[in-house]
Short mmCIF file of C-alpha atoms and ligand atoms in Angstrom, two decimals:
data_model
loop_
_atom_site.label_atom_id
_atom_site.label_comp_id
_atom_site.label_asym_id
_atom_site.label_seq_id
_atom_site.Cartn_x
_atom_site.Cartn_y
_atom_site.Cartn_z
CA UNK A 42 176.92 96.91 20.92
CA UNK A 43 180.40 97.66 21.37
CA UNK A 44 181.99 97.38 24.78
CA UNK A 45 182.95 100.76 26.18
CA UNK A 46 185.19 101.38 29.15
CA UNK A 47 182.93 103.75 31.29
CA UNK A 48 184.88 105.68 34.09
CA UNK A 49 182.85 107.11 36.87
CA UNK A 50 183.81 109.42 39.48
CA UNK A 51 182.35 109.81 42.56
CA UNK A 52 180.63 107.01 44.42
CA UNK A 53 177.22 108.16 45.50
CA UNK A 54 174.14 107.74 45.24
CA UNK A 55 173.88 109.11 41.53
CA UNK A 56 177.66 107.48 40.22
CA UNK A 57 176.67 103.99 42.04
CA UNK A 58 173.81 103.91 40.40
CA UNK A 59 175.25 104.81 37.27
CA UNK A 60 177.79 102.47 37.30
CA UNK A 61 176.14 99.58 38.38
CA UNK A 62 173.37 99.99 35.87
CA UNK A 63 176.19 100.61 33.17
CA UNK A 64 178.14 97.35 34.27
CA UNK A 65 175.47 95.17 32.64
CA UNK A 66 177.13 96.77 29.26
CA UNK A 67 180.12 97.87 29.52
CA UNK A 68 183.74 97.85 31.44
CA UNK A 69 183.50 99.88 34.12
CA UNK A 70 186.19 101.88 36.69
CA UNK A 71 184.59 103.65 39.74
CA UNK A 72 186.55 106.51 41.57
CA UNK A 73 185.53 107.59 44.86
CA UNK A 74 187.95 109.51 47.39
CA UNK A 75 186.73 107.77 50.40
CA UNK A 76 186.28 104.00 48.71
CA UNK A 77 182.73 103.75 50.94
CA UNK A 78 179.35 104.76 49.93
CA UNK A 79 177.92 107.40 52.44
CA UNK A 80 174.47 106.96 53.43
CA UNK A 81 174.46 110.75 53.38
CA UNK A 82 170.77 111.05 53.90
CA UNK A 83 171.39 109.89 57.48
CA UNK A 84 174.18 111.77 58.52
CA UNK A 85 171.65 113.83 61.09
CA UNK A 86 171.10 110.54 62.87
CA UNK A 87 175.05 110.07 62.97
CA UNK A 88 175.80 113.66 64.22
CA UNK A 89 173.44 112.65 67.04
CA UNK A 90 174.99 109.47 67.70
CA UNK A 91 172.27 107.56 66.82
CA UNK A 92 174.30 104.93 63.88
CA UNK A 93 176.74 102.53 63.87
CA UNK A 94 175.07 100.39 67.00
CA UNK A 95 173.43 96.78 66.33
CA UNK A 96 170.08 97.08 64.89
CA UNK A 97 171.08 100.48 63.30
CA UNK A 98 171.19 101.28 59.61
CA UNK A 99 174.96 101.39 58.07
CA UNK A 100 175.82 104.85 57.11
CA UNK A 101 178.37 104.06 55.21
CA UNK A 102 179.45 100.95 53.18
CA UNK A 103 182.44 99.54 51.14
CA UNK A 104 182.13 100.22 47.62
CA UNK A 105 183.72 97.21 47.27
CA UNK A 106 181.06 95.17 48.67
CA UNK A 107 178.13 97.42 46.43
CA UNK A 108 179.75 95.76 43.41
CA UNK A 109 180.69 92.32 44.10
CA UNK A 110 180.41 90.12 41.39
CA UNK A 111 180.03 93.32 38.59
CA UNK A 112 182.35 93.97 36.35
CA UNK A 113 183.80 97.06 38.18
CA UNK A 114 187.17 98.33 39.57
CA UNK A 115 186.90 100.06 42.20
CA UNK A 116 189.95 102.62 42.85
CA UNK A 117 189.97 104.84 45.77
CA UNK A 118 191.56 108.06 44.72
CA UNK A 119 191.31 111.76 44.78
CA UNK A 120 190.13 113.02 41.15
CA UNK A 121 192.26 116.00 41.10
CA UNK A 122 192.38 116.56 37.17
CA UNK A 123 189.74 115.74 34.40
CA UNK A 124 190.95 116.40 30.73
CA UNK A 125 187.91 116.12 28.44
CA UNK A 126 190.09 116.75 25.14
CA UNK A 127 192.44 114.06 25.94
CA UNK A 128 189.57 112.00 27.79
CA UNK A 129 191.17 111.44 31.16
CA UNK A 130 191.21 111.42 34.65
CA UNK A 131 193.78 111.94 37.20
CA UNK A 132 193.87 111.20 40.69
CA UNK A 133 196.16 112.77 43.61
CA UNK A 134 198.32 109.88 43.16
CA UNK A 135 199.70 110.47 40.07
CA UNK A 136 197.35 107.44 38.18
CA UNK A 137 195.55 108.08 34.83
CA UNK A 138 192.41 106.69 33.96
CA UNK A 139 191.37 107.06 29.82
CA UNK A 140 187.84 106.93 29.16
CA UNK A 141 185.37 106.33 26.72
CA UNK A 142 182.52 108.12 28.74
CA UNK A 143 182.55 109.68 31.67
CA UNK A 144 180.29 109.87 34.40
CA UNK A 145 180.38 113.06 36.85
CA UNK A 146 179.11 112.31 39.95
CA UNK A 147 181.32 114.64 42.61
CA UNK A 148 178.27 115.49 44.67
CA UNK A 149 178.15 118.56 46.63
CA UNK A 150 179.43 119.78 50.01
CA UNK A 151 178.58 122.25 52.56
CA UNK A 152 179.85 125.70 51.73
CA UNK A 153 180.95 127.66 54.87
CA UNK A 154 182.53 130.21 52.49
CA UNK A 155 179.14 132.51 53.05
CA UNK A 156 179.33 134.23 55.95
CA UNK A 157 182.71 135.22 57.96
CA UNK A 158 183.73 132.71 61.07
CA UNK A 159 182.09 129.63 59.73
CA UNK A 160 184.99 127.79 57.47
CA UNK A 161 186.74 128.13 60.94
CA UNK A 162 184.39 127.97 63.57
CA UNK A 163 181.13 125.92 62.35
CA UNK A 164 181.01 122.20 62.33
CA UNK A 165 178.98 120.56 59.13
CA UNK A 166 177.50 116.90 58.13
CA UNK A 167 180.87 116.42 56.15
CA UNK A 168 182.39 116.04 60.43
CA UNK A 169 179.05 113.70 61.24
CA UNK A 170 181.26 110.45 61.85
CA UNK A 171 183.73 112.10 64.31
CA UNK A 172 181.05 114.25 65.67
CA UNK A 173 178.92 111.04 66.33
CA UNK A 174 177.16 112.46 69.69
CA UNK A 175 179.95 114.79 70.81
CA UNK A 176 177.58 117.64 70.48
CA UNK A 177 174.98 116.33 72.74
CA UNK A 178 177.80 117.51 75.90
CA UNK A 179 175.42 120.05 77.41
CA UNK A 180 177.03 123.03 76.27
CA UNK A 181 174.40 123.33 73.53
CA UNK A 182 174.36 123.61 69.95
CA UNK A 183 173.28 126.35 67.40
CA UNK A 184 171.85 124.49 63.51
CA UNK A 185 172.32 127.28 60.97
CA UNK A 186 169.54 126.07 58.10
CA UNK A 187 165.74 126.08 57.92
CA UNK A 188 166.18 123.42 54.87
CA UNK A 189 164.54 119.93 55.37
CA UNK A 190 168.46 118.91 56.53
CA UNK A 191 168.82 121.17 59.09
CA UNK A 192 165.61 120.57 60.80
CA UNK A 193 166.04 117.10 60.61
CA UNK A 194 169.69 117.24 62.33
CA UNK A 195 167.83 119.68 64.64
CA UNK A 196 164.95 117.73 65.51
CA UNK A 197 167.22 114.37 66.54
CA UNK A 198 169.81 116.58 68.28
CA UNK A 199 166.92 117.86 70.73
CA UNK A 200 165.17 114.70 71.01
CA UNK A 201 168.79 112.61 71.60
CA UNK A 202 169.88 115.30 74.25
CA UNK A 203 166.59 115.00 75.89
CA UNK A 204 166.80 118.54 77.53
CA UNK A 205 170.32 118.43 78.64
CA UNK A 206 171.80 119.81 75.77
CA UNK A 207 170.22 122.91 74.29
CA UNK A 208 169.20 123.05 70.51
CA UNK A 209 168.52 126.21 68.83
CA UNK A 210 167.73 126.04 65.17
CA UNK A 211 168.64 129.28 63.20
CA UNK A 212 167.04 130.29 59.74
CA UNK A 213 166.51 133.26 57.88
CA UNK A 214 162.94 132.60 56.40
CA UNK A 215 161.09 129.90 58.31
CA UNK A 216 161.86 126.31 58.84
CA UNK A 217 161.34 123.82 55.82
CA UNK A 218 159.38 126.38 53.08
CA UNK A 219 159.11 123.94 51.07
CA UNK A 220 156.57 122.01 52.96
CA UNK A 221 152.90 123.39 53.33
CA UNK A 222 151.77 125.88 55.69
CA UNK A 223 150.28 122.73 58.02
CA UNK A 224 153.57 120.82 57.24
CA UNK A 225 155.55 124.26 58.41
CA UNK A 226 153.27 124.28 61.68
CA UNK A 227 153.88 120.84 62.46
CA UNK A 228 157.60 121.11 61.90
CA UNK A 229 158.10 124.25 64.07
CA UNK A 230 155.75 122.65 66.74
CA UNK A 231 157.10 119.33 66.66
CA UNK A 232 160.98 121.11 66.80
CA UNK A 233 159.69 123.18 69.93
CA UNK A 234 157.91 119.68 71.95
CA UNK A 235 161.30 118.10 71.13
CA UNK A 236 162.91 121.61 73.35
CA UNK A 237 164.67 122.72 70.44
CA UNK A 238 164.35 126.39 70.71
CA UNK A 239 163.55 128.10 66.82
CA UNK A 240 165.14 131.14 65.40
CA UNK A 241 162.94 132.31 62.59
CA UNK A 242 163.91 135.12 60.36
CA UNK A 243 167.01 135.76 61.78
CA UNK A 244 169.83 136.14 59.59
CA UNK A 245 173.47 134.83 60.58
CA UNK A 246 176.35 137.61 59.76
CA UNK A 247 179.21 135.63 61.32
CA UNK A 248 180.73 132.74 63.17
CA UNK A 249 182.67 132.60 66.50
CA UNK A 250 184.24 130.36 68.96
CA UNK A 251 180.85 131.69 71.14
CA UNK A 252 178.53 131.06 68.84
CA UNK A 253 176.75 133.44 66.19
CA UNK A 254 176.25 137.14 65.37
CA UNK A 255 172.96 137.64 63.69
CA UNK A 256 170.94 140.18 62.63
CA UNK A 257 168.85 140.18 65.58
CA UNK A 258 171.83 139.78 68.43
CA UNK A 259 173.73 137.66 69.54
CA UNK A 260 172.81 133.66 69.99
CA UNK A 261 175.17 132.21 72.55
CA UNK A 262 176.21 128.22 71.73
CA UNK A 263 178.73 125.56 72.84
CA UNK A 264 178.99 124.52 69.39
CA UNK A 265 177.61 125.44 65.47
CA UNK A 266 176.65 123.34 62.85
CA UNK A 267 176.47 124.71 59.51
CA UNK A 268 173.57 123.20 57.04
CA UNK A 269 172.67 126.83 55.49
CA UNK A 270 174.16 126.25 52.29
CA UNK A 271 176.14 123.34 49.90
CA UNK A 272 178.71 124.03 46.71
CA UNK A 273 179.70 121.93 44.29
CA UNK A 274 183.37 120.97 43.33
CA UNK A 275 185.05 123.34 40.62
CA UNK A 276 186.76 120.29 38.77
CA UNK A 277 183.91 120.72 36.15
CA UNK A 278 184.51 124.05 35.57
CA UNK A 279 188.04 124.07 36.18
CA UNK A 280 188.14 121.26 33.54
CA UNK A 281 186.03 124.03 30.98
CA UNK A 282 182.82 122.33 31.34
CA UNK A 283 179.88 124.42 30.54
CA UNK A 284 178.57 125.10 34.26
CA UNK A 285 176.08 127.80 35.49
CA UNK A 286 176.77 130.09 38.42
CA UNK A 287 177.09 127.91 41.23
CA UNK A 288 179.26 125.76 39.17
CA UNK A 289 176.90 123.09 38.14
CA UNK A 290 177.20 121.25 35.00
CA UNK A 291 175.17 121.99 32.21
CA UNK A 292 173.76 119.28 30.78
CA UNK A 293 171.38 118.16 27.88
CA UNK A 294 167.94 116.24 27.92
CA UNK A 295 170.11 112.74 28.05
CA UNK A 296 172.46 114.21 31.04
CA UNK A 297 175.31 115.05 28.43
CA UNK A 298 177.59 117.75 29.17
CA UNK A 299 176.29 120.39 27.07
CA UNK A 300 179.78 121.16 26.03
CA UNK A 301 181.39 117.62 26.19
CA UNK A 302 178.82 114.90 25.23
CA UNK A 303 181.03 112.44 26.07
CA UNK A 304 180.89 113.29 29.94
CA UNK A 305 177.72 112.71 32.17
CA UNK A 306 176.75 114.75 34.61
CA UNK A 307 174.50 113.48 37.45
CA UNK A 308 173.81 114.16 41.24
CA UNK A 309 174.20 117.09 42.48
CA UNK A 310 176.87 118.71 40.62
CA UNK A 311 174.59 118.80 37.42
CA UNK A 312 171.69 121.24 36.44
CA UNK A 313 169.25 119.14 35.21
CA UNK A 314 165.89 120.88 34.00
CA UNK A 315 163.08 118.62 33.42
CA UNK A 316 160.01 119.87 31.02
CA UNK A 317 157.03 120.35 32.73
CA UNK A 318 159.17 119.87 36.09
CA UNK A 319 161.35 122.57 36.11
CA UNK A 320 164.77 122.54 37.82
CA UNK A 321 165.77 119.51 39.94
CA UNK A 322 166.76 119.91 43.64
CA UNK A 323 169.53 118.48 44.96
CA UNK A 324 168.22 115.04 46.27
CA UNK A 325 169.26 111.72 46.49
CA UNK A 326 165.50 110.83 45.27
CA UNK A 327 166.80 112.95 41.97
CA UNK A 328 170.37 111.82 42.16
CA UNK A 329 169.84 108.45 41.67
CA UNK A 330 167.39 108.06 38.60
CA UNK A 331 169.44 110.63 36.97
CA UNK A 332 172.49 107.87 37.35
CA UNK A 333 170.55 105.25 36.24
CA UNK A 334 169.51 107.37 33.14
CA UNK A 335 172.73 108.30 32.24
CA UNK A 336 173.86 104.54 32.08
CA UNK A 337 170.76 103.43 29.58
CA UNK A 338 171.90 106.80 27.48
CA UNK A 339 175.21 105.16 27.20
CA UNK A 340 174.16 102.27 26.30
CA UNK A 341 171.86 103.76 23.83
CA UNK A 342 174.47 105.88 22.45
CA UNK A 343 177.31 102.53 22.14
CA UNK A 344 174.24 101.16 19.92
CA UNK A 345 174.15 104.05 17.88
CA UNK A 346 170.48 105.40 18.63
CA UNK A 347 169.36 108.74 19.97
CA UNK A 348 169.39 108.86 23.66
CA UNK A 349 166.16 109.21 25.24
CA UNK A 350 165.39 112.47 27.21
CA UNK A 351 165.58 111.77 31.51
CA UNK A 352 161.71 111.62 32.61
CA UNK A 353 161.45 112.54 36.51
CA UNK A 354 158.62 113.99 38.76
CA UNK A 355 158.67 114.45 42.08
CA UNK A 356 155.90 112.82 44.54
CA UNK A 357 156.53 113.52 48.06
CA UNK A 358 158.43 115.11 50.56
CA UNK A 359 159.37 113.00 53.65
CA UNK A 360 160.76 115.02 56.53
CA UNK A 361 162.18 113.15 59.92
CA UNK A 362 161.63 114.73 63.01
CA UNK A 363 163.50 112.66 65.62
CA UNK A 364 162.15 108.74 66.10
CA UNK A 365 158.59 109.09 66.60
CA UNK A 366 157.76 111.72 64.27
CA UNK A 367 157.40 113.66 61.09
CA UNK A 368 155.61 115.20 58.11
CA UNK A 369 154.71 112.93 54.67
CA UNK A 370 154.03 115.54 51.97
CA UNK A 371 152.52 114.84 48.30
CA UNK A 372 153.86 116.76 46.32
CA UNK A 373 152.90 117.78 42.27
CA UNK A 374 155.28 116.71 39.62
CA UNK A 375 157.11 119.89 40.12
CA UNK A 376 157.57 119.59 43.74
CA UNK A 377 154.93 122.01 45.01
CA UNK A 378 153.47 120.77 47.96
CA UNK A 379 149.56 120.11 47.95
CA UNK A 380 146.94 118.14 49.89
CA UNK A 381 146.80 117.22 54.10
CA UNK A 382 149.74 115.80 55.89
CA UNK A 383 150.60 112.42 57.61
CA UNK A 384 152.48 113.30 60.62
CA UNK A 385 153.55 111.75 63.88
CA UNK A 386 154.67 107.84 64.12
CA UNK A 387 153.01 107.05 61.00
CA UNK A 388 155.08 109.59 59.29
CA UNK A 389 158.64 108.78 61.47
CA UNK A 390 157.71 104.97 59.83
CA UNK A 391 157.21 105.93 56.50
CA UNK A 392 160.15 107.89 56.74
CA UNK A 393 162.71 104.94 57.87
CA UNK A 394 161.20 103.12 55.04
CA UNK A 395 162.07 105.86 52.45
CA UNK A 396 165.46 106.70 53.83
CA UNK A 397 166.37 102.13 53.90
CA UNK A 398 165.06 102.51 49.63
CA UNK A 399 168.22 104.26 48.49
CA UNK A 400 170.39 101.31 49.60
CA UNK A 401 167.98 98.27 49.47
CA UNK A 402 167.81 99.73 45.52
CA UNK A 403 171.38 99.80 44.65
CA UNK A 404 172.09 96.47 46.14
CA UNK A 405 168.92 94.94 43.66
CA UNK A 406 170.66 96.64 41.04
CA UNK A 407 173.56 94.86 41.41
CA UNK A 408 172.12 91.55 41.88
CA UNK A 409 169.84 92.74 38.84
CA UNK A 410 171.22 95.80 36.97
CA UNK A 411 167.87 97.75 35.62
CA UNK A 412 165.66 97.14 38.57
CA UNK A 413 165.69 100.21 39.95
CA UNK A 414 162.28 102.27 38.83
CA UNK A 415 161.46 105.98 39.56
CA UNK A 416 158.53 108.15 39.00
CA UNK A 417 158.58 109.81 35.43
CA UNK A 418 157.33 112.62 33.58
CA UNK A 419 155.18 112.13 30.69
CA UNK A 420 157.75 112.54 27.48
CA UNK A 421 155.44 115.61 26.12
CA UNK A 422 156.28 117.74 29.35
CA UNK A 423 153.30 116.97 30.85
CA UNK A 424 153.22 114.71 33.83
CA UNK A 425 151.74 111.33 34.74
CA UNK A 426 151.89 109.53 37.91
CA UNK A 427 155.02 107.39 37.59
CA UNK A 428 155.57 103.84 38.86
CA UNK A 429 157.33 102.87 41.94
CA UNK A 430 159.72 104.86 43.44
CA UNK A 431 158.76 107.28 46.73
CA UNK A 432 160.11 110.96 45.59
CA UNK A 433 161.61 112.67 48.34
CA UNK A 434 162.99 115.92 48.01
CA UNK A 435 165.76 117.59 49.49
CA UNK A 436 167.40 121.58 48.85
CA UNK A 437 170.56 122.40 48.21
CA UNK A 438 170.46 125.00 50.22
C1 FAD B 631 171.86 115.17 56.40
C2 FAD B 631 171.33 115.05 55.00
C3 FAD B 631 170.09 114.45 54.81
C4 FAD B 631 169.60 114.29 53.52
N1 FAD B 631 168.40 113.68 53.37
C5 FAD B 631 167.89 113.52 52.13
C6 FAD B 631 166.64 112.86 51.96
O1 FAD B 631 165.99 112.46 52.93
N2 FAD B 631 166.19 112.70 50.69
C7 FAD B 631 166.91 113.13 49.61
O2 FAD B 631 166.44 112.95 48.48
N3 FAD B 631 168.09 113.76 49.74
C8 FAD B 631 168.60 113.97 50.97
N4 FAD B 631 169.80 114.61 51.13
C9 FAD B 631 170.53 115.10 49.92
C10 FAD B 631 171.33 113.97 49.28
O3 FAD B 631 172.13 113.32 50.26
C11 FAD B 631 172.23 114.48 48.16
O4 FAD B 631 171.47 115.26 47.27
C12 FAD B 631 172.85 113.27 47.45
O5 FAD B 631 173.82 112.70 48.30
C13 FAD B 631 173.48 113.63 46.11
O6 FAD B 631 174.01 112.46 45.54
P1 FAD B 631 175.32 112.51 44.63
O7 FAD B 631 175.55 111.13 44.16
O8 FAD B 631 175.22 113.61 43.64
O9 FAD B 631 176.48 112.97 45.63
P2 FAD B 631 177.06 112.25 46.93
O10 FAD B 631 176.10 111.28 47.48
O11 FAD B 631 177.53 113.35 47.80
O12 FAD B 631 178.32 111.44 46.36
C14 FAD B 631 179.44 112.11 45.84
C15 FAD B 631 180.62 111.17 45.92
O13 FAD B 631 181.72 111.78 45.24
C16 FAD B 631 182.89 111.53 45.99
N5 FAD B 631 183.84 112.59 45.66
C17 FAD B 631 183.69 113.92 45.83
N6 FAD B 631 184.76 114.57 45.36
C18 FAD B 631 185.61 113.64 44.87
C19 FAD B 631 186.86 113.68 44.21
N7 FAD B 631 187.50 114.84 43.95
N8 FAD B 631 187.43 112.52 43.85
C20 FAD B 631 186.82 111.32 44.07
N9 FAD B 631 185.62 111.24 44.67
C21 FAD B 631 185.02 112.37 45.06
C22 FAD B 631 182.46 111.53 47.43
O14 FAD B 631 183.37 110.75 48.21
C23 FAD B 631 181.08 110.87 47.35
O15 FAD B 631 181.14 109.48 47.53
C24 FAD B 631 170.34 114.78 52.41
C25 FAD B 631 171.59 115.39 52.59
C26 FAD B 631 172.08 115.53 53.86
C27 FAD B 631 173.42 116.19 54.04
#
């Protein structure tokens, strides 16, 4: 196999994974604007000020230290420029990176461009280390988003405040719909014991230094934190990659750009359909198999073969509601929940078990490249129960 030099951009949980998995092969340059991998599924416990004491998880690590010993560079930049024909990169420093492949892993952020007020007015996860507790001030907080994030930041505001500091959760259908109707009933109760009051079917119409204007009045808060909705960069399509229209990358069954085979799209900024599965959410639990996919249909393609098609099927939803609680949900292949519950401490253990994977996976995979294993598909469409990895799912919005 010839060696490649694989550049990767963005370094999260889908590009990490990616490029360590790719390192074991080829040359390999890692761009990330921050230089630290963000535990992003546990930026609700930062907003509540629940990370960064002894005993706690890390939210956020060196990339630096992710790699050690691989043969990556790691080069904190800014991509602000991707030029498929020529095959480059350029960052907001004025550096050039030429590729062989490319891997497109830019994530997603929350997108306060929605509804009027909240680009100015609404705090969102992307604030969670400088937020870190300051919300929890008794002047109380309004969570815009019914999706599994927004409950969860909801549930361990309420439970951190412990009264003091009112939580009211605001969503225009009903808190997580993507769970069961006893998953929904435990999440709504569980949100209410925790004295976080919940705003079903109300629809936010704008954003103000008081708080929110909704379809059904007025809802007074000290603060707002937006969850209702994420984007995705426009580099892709600024760059005249085939995207669809939220600006997601089109890709093929190996994760090629459908326009530019020789980029990789994966994470979040990609729309990956799965036969048999349907359309991926955007997860972490999605994010990173579809990295480590990408890398073996590299390495496939620097041999010469066909690259295999990605294989993924969901398995469970896990949902954290504070410490002590929370709702376990199996799941079929194509994430429609089925089946009882597991709730309460069980569930909150489960959970902290699930959310420590993501990390205690990509450090295996760089002491072993390959190691991490996900639930699959069967290749026909059909599904099979896969082999190792728990399946959490997580909207987009
Ligand atoms: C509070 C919260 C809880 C969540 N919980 C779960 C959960 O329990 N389970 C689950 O499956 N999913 C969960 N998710 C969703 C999950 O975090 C995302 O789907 C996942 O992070 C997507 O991974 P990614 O690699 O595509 O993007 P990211 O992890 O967002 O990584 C993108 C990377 O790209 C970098 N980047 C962006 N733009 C540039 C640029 N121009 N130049 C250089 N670098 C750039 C960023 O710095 C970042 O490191 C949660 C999300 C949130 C917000």
């Amino acid at each position: 196999m010839t060696t490649r030099h694989v550049v990767v951009i963005g370094g999260g949980y889908a590009g990490l994974t990616a490029a360590l998995r790719v390192s074991r092969s080829h040359r390999v340059t890692l761009i990330d604007a921050t230089g630290t991998f963000t535990e992003r599924i546990r930026l609700h416990e930062r907003v509540a000020g629940l990370t960064g004491r002894p005993g706690t998880p890390a939210t956020s690590v060196p990339l630096a230290e992710l790699v050690a010993g691989r043969p990556i560079t790691t080069v904190t930049a800014r991509v602000t420029a991707l030029a498929p024909g020529r095959r480059t990169v350029g960052t907001h420093d004025g550096r050039e990176f030429t590729y062989d492949s490319l891997v497109y892993a830019l994530g997603s952020r929350t997108d306060t461009s929605r509804v009027p007020g909240a680009n100015e007015h609404a705090y969102t996860l992307e604030h969670a280390a400088e937020l870190n507790g300051r919300l929890l001030d008794g002047r109380g907080v309004a969570v815009v988003g019914g999706g599994l994030t927004g409950v969860e930041v909801a549930a361990e505001l309420a439970e951190a405040g412990g009264g003091a500091s009112p939580v009211t959760l605001v969503t225009g259908g009903e808190p997580a719909p993507g769970l069961s109707a006893k998953g929904r009933a435990h999440v709504t109760a569980t949100l209410e014991r925790l004295g976080a009051r919940v705003r079903a079917g109300t629809r936010v119409t704008a954003v103000h230094a008081g708080g929110l204007s909704t379809d059904a009045g007025e809802i007074a808060a000290g603060a707002v934190l937006w969850t209702a909705s994420f984007a995705v960069p426009t580099l892709a399509a600024d760059a005249g990659l085939a995207v669809d229209g939220r600006g997601r990358a089109l890709v093929d069954a190996a994760l090629r750009s459908v326009s530019h085979p020789d980029v990789y799209v994966v994470g979040d900024a990609a729309r990956v359909e799965v036969p048999g599965v349907g359309e991926l959410r955007m997860a972490c639990a999605t994010a990173m198999p579809a990295g480590a996919h990408a890398a073996g249909a590299m390495e496939e393609a620097a041999r010469g073969a066909e690259p295999t098609p990605f294989r993924f099927r969901f398995l469970g939803q896990c949902v954290g509601l504070g410490r002590t609680d929370g709702v376990i949900q199996l799941v079929r292949a194509d994430d429609s929940p089925y089946g009882p519950v597991v709730t309460g401490r069980a569930a909150a253990r489960f959970n902290e078990w699930v959310n420590r994977y993501p990390l205690f996976s990509l450090r295996g995979e760089r002491r072993r490249p390959g190691s991490y294993r996900w639930a699959k598909s069967r290749a026909s469409g059909r599904t099979a129960p896969g082999t190792a990895a728990p399946a959490d799912a997580r909207p987009g919005s």
